[in-house]
Tab-separated table of C-alpha atoms in Angstrom:
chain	number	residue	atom	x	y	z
A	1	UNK	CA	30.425	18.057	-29.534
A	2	UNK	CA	32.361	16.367	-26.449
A	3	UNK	CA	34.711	12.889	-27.498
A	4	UNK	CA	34.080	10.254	-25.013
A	5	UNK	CA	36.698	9.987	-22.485
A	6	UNK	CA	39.922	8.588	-23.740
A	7	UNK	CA	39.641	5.105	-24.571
A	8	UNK	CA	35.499	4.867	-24.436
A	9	UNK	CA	34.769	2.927	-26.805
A	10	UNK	CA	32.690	5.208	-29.683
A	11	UNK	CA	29.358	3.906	-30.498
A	12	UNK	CA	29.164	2.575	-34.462
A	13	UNK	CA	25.773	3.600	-34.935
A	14	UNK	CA	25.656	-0.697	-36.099
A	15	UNK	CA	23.980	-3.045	-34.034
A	16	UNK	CA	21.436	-6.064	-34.591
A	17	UNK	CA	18.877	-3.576	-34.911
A	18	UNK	CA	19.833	-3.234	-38.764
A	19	UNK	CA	19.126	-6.484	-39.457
A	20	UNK	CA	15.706	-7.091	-37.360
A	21	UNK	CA	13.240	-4.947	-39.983
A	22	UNK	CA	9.519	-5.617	-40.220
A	23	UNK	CA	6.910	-4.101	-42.013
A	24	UNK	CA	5.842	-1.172	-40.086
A	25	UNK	CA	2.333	-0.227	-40.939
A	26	UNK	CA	1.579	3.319	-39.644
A	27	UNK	CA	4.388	3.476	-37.700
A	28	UNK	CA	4.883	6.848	-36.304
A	29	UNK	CA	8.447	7.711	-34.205
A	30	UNK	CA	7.367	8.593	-30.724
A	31	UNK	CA	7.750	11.622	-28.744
A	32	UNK	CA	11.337	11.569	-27.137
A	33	UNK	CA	12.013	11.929	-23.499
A	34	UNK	CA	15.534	11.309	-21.183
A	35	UNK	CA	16.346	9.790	-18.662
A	36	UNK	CA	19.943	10.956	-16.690
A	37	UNK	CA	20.722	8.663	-13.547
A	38	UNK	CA	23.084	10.185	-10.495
A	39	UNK	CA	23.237	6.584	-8.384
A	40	UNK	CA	24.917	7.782	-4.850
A	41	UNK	CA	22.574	8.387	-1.833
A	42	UNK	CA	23.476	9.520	1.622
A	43	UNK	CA	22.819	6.174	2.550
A	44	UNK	CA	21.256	2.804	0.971
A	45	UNK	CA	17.689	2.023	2.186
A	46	UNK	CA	17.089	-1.378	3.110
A	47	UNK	CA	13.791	-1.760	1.040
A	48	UNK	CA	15.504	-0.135	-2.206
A	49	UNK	CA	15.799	-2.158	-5.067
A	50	UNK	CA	17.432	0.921	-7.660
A	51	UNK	CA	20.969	1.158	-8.253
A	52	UNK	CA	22.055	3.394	-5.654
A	53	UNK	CA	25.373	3.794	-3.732
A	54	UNK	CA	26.637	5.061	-0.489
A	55	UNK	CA	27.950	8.250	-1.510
A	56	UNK	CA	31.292	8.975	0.003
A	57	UNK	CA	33.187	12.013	1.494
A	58	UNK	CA	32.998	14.220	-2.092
A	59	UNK	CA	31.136	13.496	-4.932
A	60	UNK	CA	33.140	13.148	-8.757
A	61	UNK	CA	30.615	16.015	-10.082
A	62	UNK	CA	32.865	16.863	-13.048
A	63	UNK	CA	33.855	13.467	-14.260
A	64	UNK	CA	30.084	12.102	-14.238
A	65	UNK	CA	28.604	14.924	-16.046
A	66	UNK	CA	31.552	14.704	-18.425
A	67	UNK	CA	30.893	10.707	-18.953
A	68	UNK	CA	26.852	11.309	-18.846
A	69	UNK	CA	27.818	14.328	-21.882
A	70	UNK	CA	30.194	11.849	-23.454
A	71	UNK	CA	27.378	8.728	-23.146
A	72	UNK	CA	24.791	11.044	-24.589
A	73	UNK	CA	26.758	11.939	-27.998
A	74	UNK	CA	26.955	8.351	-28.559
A	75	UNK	CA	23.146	7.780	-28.826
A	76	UNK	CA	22.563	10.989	-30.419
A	77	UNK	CA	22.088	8.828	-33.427
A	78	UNK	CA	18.503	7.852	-32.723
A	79	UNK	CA	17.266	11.149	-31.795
A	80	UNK	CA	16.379	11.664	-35.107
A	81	UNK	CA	15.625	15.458	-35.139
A	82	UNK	CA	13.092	14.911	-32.209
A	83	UNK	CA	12.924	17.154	-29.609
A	84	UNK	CA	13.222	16.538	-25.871
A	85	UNK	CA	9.910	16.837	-24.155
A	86	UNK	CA	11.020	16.090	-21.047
A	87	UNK	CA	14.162	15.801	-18.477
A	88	UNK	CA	14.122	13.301	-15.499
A	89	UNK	CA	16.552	12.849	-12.729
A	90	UNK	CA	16.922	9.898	-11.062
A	91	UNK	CA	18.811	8.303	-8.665
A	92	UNK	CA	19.784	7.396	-6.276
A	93	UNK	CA	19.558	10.990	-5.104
A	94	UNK	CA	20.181	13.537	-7.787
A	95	UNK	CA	19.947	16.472	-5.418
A	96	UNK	CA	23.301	16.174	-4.095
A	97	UNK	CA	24.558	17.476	-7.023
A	98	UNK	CA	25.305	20.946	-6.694
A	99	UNK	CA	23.138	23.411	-9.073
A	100	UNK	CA	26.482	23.915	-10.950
A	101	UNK	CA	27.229	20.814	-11.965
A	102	UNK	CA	23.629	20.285	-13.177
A	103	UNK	CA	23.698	23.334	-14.878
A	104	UNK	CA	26.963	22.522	-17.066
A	105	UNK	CA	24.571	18.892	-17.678
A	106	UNK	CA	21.637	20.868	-18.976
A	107	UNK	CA	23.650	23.077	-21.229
A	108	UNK	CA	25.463	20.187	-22.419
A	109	UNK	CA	22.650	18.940	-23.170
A	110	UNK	CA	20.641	21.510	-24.908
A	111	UNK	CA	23.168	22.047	-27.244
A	112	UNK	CA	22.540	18.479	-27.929
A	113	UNK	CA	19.283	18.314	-28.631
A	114	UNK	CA	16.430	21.275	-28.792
A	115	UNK	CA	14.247	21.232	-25.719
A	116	UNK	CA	10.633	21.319	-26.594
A	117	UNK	CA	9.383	25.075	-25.330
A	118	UNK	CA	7.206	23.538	-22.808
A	119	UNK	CA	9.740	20.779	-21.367
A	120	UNK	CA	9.096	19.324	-18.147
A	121	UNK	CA	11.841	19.136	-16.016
A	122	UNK	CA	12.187	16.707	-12.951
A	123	UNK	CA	14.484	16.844	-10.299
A	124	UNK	CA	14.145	13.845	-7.525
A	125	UNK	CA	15.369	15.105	-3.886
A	126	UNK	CA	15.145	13.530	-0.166
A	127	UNK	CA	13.830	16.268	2.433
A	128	UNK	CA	17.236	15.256	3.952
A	129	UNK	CA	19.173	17.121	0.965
A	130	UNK	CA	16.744	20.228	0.740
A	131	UNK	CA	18.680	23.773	1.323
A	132	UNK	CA	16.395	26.479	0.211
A	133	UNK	CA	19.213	28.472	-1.436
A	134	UNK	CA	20.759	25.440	-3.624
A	135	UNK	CA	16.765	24.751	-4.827
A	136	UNK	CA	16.151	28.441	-6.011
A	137	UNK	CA	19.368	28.180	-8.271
A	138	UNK	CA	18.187	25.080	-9.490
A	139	UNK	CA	14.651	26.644	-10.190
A	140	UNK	CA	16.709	29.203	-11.929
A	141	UNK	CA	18.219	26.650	-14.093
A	142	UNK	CA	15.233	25.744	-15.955
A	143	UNK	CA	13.985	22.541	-13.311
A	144	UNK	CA	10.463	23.284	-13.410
A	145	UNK	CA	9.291	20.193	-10.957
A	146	UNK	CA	10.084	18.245	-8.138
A	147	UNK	CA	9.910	15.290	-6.864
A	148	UNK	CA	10.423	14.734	-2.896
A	149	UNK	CA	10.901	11.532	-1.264
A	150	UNK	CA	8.848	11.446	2.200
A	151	UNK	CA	7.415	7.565	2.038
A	152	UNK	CA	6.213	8.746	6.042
A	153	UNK	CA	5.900	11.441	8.056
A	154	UNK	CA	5.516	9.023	11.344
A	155	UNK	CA	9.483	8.909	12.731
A	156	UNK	CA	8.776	5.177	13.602
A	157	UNK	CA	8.024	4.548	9.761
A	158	UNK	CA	10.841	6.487	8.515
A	159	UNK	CA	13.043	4.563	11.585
A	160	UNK	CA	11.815	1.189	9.572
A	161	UNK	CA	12.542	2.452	6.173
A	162	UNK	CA	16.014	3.655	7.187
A	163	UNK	CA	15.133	7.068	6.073
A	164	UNK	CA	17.655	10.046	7.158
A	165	UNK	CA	15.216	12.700	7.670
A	166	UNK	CA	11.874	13.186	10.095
A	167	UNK	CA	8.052	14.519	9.317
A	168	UNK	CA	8.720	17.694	10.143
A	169	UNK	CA	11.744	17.655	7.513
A	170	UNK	CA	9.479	16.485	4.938
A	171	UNK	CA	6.626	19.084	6.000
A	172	UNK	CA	9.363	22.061	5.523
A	173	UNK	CA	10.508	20.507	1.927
A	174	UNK	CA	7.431	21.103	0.748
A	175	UNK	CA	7.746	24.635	2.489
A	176	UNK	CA	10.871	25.299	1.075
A	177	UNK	CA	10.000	23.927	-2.923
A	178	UNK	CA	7.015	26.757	-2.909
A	179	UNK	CA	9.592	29.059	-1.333
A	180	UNK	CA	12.278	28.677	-4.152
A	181	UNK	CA	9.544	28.719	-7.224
A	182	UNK	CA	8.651	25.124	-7.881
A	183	UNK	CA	4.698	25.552	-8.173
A	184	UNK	CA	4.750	21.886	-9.768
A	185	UNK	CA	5.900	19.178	-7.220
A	186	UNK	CA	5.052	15.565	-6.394
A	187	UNK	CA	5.273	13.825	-2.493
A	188	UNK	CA	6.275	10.149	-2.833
A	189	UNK	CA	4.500	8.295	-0.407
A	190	UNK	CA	4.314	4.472	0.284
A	191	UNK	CA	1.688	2.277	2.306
A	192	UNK	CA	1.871	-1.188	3.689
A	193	UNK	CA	4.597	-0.264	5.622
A	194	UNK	CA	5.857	-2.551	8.419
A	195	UNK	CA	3.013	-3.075	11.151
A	196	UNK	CA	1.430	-0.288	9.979
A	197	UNK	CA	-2.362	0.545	10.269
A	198	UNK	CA	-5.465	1.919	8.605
A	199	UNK	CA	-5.329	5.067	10.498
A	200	UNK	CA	-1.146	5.485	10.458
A	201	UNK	CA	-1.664	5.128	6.696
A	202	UNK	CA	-4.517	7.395	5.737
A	203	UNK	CA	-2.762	9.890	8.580
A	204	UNK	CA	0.162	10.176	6.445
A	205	UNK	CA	-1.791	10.449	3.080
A	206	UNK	CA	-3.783	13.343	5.387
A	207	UNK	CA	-0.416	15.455	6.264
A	208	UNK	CA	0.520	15.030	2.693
A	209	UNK	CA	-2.365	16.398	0.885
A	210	UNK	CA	-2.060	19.647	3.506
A	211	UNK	CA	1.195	20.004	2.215
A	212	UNK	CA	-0.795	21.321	-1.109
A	213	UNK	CA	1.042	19.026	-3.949
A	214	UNK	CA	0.046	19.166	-7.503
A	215	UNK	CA	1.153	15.479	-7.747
A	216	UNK	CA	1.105	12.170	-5.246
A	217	UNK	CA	3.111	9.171	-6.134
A	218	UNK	CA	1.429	6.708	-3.362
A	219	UNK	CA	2.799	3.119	-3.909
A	220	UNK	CA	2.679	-0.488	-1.529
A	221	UNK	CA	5.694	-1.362	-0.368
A	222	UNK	CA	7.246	-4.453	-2.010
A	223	UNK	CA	10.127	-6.632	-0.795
A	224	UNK	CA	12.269	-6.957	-4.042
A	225	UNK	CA	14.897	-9.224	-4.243
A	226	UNK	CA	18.694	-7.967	-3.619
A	227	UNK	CA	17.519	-6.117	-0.762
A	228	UNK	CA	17.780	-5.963	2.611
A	229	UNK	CA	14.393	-6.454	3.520
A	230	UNK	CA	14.294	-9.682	0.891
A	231	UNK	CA	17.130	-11.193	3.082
A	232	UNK	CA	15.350	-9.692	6.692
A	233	UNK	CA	11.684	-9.381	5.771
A	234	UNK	CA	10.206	-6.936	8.130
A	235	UNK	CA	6.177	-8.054	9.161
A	236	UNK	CA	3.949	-6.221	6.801
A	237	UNK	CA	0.211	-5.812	7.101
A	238	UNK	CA	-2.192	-8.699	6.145
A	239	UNK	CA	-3.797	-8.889	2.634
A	240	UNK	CA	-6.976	-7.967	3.998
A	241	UNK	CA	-5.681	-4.484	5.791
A	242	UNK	CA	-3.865	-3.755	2.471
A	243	UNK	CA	-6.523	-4.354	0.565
A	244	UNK	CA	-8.614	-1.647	3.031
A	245	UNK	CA	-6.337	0.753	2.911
A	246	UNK	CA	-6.207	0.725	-0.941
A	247	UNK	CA	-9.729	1.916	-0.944
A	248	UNK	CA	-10.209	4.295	1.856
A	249	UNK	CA	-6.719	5.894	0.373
A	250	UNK	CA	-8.251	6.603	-2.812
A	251	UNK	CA	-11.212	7.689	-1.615
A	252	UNK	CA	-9.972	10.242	0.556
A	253	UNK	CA	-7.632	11.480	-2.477
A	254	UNK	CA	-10.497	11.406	-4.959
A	255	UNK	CA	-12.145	13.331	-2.161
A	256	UNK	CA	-9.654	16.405	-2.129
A	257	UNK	CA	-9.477	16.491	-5.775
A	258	UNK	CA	-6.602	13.940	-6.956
A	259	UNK	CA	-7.442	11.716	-9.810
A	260	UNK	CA	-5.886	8.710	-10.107
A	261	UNK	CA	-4.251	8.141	-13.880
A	262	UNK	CA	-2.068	5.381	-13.009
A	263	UNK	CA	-1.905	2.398	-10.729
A	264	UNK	CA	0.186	4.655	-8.231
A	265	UNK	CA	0.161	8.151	-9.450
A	266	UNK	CA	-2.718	10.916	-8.371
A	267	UNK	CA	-2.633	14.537	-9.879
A	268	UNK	CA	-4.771	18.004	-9.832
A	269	UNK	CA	-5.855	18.440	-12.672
A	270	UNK	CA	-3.771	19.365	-15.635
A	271	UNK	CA	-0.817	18.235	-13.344
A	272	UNK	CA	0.082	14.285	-14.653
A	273	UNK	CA	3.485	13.764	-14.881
A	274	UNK	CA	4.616	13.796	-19.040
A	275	UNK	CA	7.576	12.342	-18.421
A	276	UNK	CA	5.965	8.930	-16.771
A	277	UNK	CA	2.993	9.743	-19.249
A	278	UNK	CA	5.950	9.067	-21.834
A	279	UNK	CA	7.028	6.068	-20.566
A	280	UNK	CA	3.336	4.372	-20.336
A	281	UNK	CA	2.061	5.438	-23.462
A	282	UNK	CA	4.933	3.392	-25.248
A	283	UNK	CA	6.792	6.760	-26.041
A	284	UNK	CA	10.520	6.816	-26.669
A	285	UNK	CA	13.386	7.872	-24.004
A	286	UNK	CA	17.219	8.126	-24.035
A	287	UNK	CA	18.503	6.899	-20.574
A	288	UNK	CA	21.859	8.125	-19.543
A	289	UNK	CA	24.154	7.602	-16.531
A	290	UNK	CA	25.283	4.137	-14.613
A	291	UNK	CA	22.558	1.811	-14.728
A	292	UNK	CA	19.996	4.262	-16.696
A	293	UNK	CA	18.023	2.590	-19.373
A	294	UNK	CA	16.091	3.507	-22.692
A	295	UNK	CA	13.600	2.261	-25.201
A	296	UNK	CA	14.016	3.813	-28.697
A	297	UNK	CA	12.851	3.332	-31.902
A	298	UNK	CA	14.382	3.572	-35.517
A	299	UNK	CA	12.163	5.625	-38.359
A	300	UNK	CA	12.041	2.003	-40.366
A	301	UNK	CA	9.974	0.851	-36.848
A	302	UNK	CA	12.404	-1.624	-34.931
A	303	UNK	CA	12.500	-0.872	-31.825
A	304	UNK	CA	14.943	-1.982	-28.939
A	305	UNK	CA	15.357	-1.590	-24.896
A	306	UNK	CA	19.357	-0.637	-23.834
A	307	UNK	CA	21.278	-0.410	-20.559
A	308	UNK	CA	24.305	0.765	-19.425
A	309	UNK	CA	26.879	-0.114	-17.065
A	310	UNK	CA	25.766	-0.418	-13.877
A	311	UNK	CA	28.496	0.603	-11.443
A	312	UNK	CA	29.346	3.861	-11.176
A	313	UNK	CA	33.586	3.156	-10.880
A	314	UNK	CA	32.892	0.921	-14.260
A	315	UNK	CA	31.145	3.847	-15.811
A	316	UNK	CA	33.706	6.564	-15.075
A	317	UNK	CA	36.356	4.274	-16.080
A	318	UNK	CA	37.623	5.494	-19.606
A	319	UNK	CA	38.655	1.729	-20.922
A	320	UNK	CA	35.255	0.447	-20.304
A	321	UNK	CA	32.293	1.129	-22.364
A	322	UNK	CA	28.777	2.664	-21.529
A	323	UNK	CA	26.745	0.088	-23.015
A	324	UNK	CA	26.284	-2.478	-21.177
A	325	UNK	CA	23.430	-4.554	-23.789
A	326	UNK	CA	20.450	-4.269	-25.592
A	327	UNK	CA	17.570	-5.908	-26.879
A	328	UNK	CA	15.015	-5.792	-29.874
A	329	UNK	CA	11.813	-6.231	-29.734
A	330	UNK	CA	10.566	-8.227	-31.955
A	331	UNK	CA	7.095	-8.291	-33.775
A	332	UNK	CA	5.771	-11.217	-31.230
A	333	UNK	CA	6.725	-9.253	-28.094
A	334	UNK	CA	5.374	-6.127	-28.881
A	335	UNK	CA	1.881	-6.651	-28.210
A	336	UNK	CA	3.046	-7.824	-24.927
A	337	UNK	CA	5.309	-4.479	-24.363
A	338	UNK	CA	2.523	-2.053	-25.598
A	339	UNK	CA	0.277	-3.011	-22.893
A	340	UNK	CA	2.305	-3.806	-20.075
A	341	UNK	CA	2.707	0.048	-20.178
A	342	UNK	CA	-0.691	1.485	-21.446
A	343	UNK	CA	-2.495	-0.777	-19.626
A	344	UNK	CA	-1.308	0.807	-16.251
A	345	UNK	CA	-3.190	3.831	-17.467
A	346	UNK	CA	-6.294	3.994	-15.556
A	347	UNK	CA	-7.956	5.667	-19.033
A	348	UNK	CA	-5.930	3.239	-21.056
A	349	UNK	CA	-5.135	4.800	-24.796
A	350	UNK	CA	-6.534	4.552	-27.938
A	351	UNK	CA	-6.672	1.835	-29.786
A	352	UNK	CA	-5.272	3.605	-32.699
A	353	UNK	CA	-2.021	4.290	-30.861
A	354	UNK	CA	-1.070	0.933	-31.097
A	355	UNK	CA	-0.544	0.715	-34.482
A	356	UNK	CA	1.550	4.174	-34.387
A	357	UNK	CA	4.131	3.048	-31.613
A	358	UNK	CA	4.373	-0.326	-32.974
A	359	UNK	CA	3.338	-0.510	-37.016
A	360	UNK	CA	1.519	-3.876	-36.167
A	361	UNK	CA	-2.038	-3.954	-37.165
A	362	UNK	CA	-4.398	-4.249	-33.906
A	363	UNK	CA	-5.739	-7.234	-35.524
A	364	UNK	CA	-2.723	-9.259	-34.059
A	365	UNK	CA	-4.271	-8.431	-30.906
A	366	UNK	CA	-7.690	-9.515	-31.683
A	367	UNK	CA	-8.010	-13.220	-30.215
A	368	UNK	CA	-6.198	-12.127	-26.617
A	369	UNK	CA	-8.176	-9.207	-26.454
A	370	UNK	CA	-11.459	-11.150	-26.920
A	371	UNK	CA	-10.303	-13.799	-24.364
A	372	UNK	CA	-9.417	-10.865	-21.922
A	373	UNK	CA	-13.240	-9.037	-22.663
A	374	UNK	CA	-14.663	-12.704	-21.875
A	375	UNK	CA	-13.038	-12.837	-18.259
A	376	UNK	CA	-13.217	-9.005	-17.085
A	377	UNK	CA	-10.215	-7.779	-17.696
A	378	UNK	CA	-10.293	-5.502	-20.413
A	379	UNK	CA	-13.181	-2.952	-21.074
A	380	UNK	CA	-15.084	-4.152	-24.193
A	381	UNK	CA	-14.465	-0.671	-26.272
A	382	UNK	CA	-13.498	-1.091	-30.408
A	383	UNK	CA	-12.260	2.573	-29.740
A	384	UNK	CA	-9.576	1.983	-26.608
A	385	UNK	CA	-7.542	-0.219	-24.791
A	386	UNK	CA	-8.407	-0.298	-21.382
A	387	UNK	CA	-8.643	-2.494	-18.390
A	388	UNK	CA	-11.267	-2.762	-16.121
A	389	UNK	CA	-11.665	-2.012	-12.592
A	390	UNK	CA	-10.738	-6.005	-11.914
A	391	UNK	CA	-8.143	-5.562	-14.782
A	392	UNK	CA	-6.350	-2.993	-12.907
A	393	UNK	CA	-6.225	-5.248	-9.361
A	394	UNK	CA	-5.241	-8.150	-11.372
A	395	UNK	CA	-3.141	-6.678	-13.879
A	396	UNK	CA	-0.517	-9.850	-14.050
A	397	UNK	CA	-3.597	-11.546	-14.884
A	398	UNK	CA	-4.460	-9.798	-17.840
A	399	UNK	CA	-1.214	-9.033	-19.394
A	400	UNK	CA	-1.065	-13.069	-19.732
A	401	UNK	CA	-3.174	-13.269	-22.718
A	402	UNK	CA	-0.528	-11.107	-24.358
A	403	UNK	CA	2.112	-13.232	-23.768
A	404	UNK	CA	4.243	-14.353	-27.332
């Protein structure tokens, strides 16, 4: 097992986890996913709120896979003899890597920790990145899914976004993922894009479902703050054309046989992403690399949300540490934690699952949940937890009543 780089600090294993316990009643340790973070892009989009960075001349392949190596033995710790059912990487834009250094990363890691036999996977790449040749060796690496970055097809959209590659780019992608064995990909697309129309909106979602994807991640654009489009705010389409685009959207991808799961996410059937599945049914994940993080959970039930350091020239530096803070969760904010995740789910969960992910009785959530089946919000249904139609518009709304 790798040392941290000289001087990193060496996780204790200690923190004030030990000393928040509760009684965890039914508690059951979640399944356990990660998270690995590669933050340079070719270029920083103005609407992008992640942490990504220019990426400069050459890329430090070696030294971040040997930090994200040496950060993963330190919170090897909580795996506690879980399996990983799924991989995700995230960026930024992870596909500049070269297939070698991901492969040393994947080995690294699966001597780590045992990969489940059916792990999923996920590799995030820009159609700008895609070489056919560097996607089949990363197919032959074990990266069973991808997920491509198009947000447009329309070069005026893509001009607005600050995007580096064109429709027909993002056309051939898709081309090029069948081509090099990835029969499981997702198209990120986004809507409400500056002046843009009805028609320019559903004509993208059109090109995209010809592209044959198992998966469609189709999302409003939002102007978040530490952006450039917070600071220059482009002109975005009224509430009203929003609001029609929502619904002829969905129709037309309910139409060629994409159900919608999540608030943003579509699939064929059979074809949901786990890892995001992971994340909204209150699973567990390690998160790894500058910026990534992770919610885990101890077998006594507490349960706590980490990050690490942000900057990548802080995170490759040997005298600073990889955490960067972390936070418990403590009995009062759980109810409050659970559903801001399940509640995405356009199924919801069972109620039962509740208890398992958080060992609180669901009686604590007894009075919100009747305030929430009085206004609309949440389906009345002993059995699950799920929001209804005017739930899922208004899902700040709802979450309210679980507020500690």
């Amino acid at each position: 097992m790798n040392k941290a780089p000289s001087g990193k600090p060496q996780a204790t294993n200690q923190s004030a986890a030990d000393g928040l316990q509760f009684a965890a009643c039914g508690f059951e340790l979640p399944p356990l996913a990660l998270y690995i973070h590669i933050p340079w892009c070719v270029k920083k989009c103005p609407y992008c709120d992640f942490n990504s960075h220019a990426a400069g001349p050459t890329l430090p392949e070696q030294e971040y896979v040997d930090a994200l190596l040496a950060d993963l033995d330190q919170d090897l710790p909580r795996v506690h003899g879980r399996p990983l059912r799924s991989i995700f990487f995230g960026g930024g834009t992870p596909s500049l890597f070269s297939a070698k250094a991901l492969g040393r990363l994947l080995e690294g890691v699966e001597r780590r920790i045992p990969f489940a036999t059916d792990i999923e996977i996920t590799l995030e790449a820009n159609p700008g990145t895609f070489e056919q040749a560097k996607f089949r060796d990363y197919r032959a690496l074990g990266i069973n899914r991808l997920s491509i970055g198009v947000q447009s097809f329309q070069a005026e959209k893509l001009k607005a976004l600050g995007r580096i590659h064109d429709g027909d780019e993002a056309i051939r992608a898709a081309d090029m993922a069948r081509a090099a064995g990835f029969a499981n990909f997702n198209l990120d697309l986004m809507h409400g894009l500056p002046e843009q129309s009805i028609e320019d909106a559903l004509g993208d979602l059109r090109i995209a479902i010809a592209q044959a994807p198992t998966h469609l991640s189709w999302y409003q654009l939002t102007l978040e703050p530490n952006t450039l489009f917070w600071s220059q705010p482009p002109t975005l389409p009224e509430d009203d054309i929003l609001w029609d685009i929502q619904e002829a959207g969905q129709a037309l991808l309910a139409e060629h046989g994409y159900a919608q799961y999540e608030v943003s996410a579509y699939a064929q059937p059979g074809k949901a992403a786990r890892h995001n599945l992971n994340y909204w049914s209150f699973g567990d994940f390690l998160g790894i690399g500058a910026g990534a993080h992770a919610k885990l959970s101890s077998p006594q039930g507490v349960i706590a949300r980490s990050w690490k350091t942000r900057l990548p020239k802080d995170y490759l530096d040997p005298g600073k540490a990889f955490s960067a803070g972390e936070r418990l969760l403590g009995p009062d904010e759980l109810p409050f934690e659970f559903l801001m995740n399940v509640l995405r789910l356009t199924d919801g969960v069972a109620s039962s699952l509740f208890t398992e992910r958080t060992g609180l009785p669901l009686r604590v959530l007894a009075a919100a949940r009747e305030e929430a089946e009085q206004r609309g919000l949440l389906q009345r249904d002993p059995a699950r937890l799920v929001a209804t139609r005017e739930g899922q518009l208004f899902l700040n709304d709802l979450l309210q009543h679980f507020l500690p």
